[in-house]
Coordinates of C-alpha atoms in Angstrom, one line a residue:
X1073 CA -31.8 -3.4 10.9
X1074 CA -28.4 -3.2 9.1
X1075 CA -25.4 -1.7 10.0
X1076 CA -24.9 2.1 9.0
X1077 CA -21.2 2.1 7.5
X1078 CA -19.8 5.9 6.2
X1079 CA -17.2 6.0 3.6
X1080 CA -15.2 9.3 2.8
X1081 CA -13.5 9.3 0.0
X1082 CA -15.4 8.0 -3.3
X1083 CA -12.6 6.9 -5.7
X1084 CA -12.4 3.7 -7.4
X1085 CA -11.2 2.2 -4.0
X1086 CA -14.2 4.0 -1.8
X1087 CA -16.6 3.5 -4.4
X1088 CA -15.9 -0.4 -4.5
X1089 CA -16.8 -0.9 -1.1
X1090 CA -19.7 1.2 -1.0
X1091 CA -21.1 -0.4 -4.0
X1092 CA -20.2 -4.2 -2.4
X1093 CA -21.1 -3.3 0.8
X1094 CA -24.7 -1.4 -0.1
X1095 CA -25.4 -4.5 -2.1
X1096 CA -24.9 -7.0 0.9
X1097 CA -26.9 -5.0 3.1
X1098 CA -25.5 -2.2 4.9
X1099 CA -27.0 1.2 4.7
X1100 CA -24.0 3.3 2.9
X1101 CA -23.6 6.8 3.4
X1102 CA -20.9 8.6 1.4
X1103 CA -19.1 12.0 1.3
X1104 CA -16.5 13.0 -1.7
X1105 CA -16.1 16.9 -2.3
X1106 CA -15.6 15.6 -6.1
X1107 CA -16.9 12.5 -6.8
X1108 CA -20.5 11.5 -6.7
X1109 CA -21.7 8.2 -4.6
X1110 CA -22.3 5.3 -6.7
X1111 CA -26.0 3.8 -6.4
X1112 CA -27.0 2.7 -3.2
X1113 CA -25.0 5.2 -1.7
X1114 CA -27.0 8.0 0.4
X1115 CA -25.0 11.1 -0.8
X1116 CA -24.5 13.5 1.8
X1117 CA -22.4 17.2 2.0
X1118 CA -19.6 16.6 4.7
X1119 CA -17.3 14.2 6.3
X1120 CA -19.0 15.1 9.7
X1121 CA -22.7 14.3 7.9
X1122 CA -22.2 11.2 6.5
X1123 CA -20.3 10.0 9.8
X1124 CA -23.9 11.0 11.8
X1125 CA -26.0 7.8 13.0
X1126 CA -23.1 5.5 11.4
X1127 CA -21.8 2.7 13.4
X1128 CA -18.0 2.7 11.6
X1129 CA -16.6 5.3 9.6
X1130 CA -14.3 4.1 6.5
X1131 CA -11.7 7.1 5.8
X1132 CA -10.8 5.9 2.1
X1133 CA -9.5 9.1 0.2
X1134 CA -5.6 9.9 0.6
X1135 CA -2.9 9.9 3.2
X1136 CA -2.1 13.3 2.3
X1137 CA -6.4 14.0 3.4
X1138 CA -6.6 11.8 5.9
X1139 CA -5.8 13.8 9.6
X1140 CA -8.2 16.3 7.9
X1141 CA -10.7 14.1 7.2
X1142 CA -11.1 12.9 10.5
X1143 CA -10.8 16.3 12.1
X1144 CA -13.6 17.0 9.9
X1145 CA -15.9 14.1 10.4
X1146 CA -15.5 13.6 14.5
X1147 CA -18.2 16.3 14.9
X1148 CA -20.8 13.8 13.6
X1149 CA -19.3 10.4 15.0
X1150 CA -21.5 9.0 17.6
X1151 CA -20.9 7.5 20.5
X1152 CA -19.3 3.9 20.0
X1153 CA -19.0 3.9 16.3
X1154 CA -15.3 3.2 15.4
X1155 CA -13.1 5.3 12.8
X1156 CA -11.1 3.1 10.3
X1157 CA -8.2 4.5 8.2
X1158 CA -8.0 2.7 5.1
X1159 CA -5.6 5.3 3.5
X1160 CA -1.8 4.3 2.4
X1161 CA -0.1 5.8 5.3
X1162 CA 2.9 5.9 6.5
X1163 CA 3.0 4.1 10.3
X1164 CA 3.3 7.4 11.6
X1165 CA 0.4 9.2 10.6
X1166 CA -1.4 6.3 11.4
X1167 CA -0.4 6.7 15.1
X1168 CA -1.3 10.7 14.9
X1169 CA -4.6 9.6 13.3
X1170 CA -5.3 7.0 16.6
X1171 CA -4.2 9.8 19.4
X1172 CA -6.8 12.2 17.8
X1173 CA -9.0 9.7 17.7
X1174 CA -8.2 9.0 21.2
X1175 CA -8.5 12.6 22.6
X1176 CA -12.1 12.4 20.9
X1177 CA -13.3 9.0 22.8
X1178 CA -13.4 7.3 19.4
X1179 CA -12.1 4.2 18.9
X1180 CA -9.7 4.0 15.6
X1181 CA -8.3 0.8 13.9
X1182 CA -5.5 1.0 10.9
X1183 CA -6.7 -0.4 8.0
X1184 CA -4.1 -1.8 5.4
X1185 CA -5.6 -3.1 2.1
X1186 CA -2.9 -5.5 0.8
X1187 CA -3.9 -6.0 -3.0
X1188 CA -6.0 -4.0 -5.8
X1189 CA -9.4 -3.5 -4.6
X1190 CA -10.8 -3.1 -8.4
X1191 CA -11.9 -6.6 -9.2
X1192 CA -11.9 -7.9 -5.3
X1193 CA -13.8 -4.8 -4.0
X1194 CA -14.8 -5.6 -0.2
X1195 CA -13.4 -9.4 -1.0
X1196 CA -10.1 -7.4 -1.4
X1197 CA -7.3 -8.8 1.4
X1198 CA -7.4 -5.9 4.3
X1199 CA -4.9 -6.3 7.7
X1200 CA -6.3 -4.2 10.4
X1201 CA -4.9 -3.2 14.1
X1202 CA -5.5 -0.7 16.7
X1203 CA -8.1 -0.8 19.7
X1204 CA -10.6 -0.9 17.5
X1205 CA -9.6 -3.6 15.2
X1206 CA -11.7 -6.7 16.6
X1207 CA -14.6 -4.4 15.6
X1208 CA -14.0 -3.3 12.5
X1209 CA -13.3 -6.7 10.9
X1210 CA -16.3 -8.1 12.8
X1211 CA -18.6 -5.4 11.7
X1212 CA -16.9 -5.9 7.9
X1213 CA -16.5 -9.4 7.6
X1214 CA -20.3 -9.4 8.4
X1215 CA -21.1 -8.2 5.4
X1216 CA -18.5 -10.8 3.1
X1217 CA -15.1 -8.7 3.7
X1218 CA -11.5 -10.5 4.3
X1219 CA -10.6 -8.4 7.3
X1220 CA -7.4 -10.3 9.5
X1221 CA -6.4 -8.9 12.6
X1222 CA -3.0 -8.6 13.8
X1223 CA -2.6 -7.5 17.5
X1224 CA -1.2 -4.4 18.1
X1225 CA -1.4 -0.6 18.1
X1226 CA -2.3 1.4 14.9
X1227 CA 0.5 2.2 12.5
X1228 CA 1.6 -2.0 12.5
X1229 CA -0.7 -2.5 9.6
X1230 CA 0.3 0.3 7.4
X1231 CA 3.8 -0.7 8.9
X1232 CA 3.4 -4.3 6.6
X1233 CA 2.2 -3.1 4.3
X1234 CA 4.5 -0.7 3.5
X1235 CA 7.5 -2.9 3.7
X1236 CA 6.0 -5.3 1.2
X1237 CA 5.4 -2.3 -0.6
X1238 CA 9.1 -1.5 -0.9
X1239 CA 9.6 -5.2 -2.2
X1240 CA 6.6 -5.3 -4.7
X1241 CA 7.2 -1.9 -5.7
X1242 CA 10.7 -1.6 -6.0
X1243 CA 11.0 -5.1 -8.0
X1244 CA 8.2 -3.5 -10.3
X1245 CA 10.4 -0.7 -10.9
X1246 CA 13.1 -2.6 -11.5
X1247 CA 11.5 -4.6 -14.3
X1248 CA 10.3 -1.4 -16.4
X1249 CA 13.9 0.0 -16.0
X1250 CA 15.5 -3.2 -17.6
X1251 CA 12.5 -3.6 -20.3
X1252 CA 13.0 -0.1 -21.1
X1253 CA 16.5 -0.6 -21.8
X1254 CA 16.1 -3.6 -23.4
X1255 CA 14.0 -2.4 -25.3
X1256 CA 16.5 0.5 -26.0
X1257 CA 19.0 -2.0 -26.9
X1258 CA 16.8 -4.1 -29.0
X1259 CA 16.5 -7.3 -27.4
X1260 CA 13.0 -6.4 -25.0
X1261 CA 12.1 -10.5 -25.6
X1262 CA 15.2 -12.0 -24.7
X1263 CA 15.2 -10.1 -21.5
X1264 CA 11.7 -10.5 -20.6
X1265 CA 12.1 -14.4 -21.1
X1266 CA 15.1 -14.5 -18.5
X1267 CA 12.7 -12.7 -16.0
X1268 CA 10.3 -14.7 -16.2
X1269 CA 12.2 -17.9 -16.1
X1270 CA 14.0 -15.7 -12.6
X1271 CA 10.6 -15.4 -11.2
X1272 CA 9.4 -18.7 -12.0
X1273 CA 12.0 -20.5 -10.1
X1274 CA 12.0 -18.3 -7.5
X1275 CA 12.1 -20.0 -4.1
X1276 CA 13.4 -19.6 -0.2
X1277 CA 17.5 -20.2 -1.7
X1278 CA 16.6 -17.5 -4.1
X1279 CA 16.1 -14.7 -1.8
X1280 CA 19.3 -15.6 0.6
X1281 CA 21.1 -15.7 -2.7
X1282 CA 20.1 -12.2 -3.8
X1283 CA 20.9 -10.7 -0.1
X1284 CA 24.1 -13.0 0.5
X1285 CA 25.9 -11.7 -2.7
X1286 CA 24.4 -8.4 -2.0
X1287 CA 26.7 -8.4 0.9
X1288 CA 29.5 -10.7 -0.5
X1289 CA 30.3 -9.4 -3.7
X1290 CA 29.1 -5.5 -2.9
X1291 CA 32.9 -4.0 -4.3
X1292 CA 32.1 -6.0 -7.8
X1293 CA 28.6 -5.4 -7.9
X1294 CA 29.2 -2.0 -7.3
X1295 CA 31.2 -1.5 -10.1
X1296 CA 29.0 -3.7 -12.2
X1297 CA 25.9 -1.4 -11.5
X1298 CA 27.9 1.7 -12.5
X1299 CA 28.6 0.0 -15.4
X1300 CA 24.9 -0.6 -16.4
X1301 CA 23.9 2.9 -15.1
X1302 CA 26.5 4.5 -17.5
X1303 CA 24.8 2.0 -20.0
X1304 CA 21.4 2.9 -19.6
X1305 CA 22.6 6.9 -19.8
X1306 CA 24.1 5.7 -23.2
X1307 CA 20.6 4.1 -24.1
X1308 CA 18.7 7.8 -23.3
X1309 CA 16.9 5.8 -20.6
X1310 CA 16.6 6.8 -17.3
X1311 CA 18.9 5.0 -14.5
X1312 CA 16.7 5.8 -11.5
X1313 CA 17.0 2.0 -10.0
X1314 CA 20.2 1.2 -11.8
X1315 CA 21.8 4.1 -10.3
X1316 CA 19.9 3.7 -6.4
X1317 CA 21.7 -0.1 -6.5
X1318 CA 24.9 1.3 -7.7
X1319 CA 24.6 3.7 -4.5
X1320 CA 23.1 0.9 -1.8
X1321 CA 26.0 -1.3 -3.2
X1322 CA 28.7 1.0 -3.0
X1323 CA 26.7 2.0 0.7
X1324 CA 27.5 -1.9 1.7
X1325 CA 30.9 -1.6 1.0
X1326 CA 31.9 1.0 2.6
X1327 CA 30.1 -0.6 5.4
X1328 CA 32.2 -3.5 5.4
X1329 CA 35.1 -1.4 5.5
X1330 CA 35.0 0.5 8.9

């Protein structure tokens, strides 16, 4: 018979995996107070029913939902299944999420999805620890899912993730802040084509460059990025990142002062 898996939270994430994870066997049953369950899903009215007679829970709705979510679903959790916490949460509500778990006899694992699941769904890259991690990624991987395990207590997962997170994201904003004033400015291509040419070459030298100077030159570069705040402010655009380097910069300095 195949394995019972419960999924809270249908969004596009949730949805994905129900729909790969129905389709490559698993019985699927699904709870989202606003979305309805894709087909193959059995639809059911709470987080503590669709956790009944499953063998692993999947808590995929929101950080902000997830320590109710499992308060509300342990009622129906039987005995051995495991709870996995997919959500995008911060290390530390990942390690509240495992001692309620805990005090409950349920085994937990922290779940870290580390790319878009729309176009991967349950291929989509996941890092899991916890006490229940060996589980989880058996009981997914199993069914075709790319679940690593990195030894460890819950909250080390969401931990990497997160600080690749601050890199990925941060360099993302970053980009639209200079495209937008390039774009102010009237020369969006030229820009664009140096960025590109900056992340093409990009190797191991780059990144001791960009932290070396950081360091090295942080009196010039702090000027420099109050400059191209005061730029961007003269361009009607927003200086959100221009204006947070200015401050980390200026941070470092002072710093190197003391």
């Amino acid at each position: 018979m195949p394995g019972t898996i419960a999924i809270l939270g249908l969004g596009e994430a949730g949805s994905a995996l129900a729909r790969d994870l129905a389709a490559a066997g698993a019985v699927v049953r699904g709870y989202d107070p606003v979305v309805s369950a894709v087909e193959g899903v059995v639809t059911t009215g709470s987080e503590a029913e669709a956790a009944e007679g499953a063998d692993l829970v999947l808590s995929v709705n929101s950080a902000h939902a997830a320590v109710e979510a499992l308060e509300a679903g342990l009622g129906g959790v039987k005995t051995g299944a495991a709870w996995a916490d997919l959500n995008t949460a911060s290390p530390g509500t990942k390690r509240e999420l495992a001692g309620i778990a805990a005090e409950h006899g349920v085994p937990f694992a922290d779940v870290a999805i580390m790319a878009p699941v729309p176009g991967r769904g349950l291929r989509v890259p996941m890092l899991a620890t916890g006490v229940a991690a060996e589980a989880v990624a058996a009981a997914l991987n199993a069914f075709g899912a790319a679940v690593e395990i990195m030894t460890g207590d819950a909250g080390l997962a969401a931990e990497r993730k997160l600080l690749r997170s601050v890199f990925f994201k941060g360099m993302s904003a970053a980009v639209v802040e200079a495209l937008q004033a390039a774009r102010a400015a009237g020369c969006e291509d030229w820009l664009r084509k140096i960025i590109v040419d900056e992340l093409t070459a990009a190797n191991a030298a780059t990144v001791d460059r960009l932290v070396d100077g950081s360091y090295r030159h942080a009196v010039r570069r702090t000027a420099e990025m109050a400059a191209a705040a005061e730029m961007l402010t003269e361009l009607d655009v927003r200086n959100d990142v221009a204006g947070a380097a200015r401050d980390q910069l200026a941070h470092i300095a002072d710093s190197q002062d003391c």
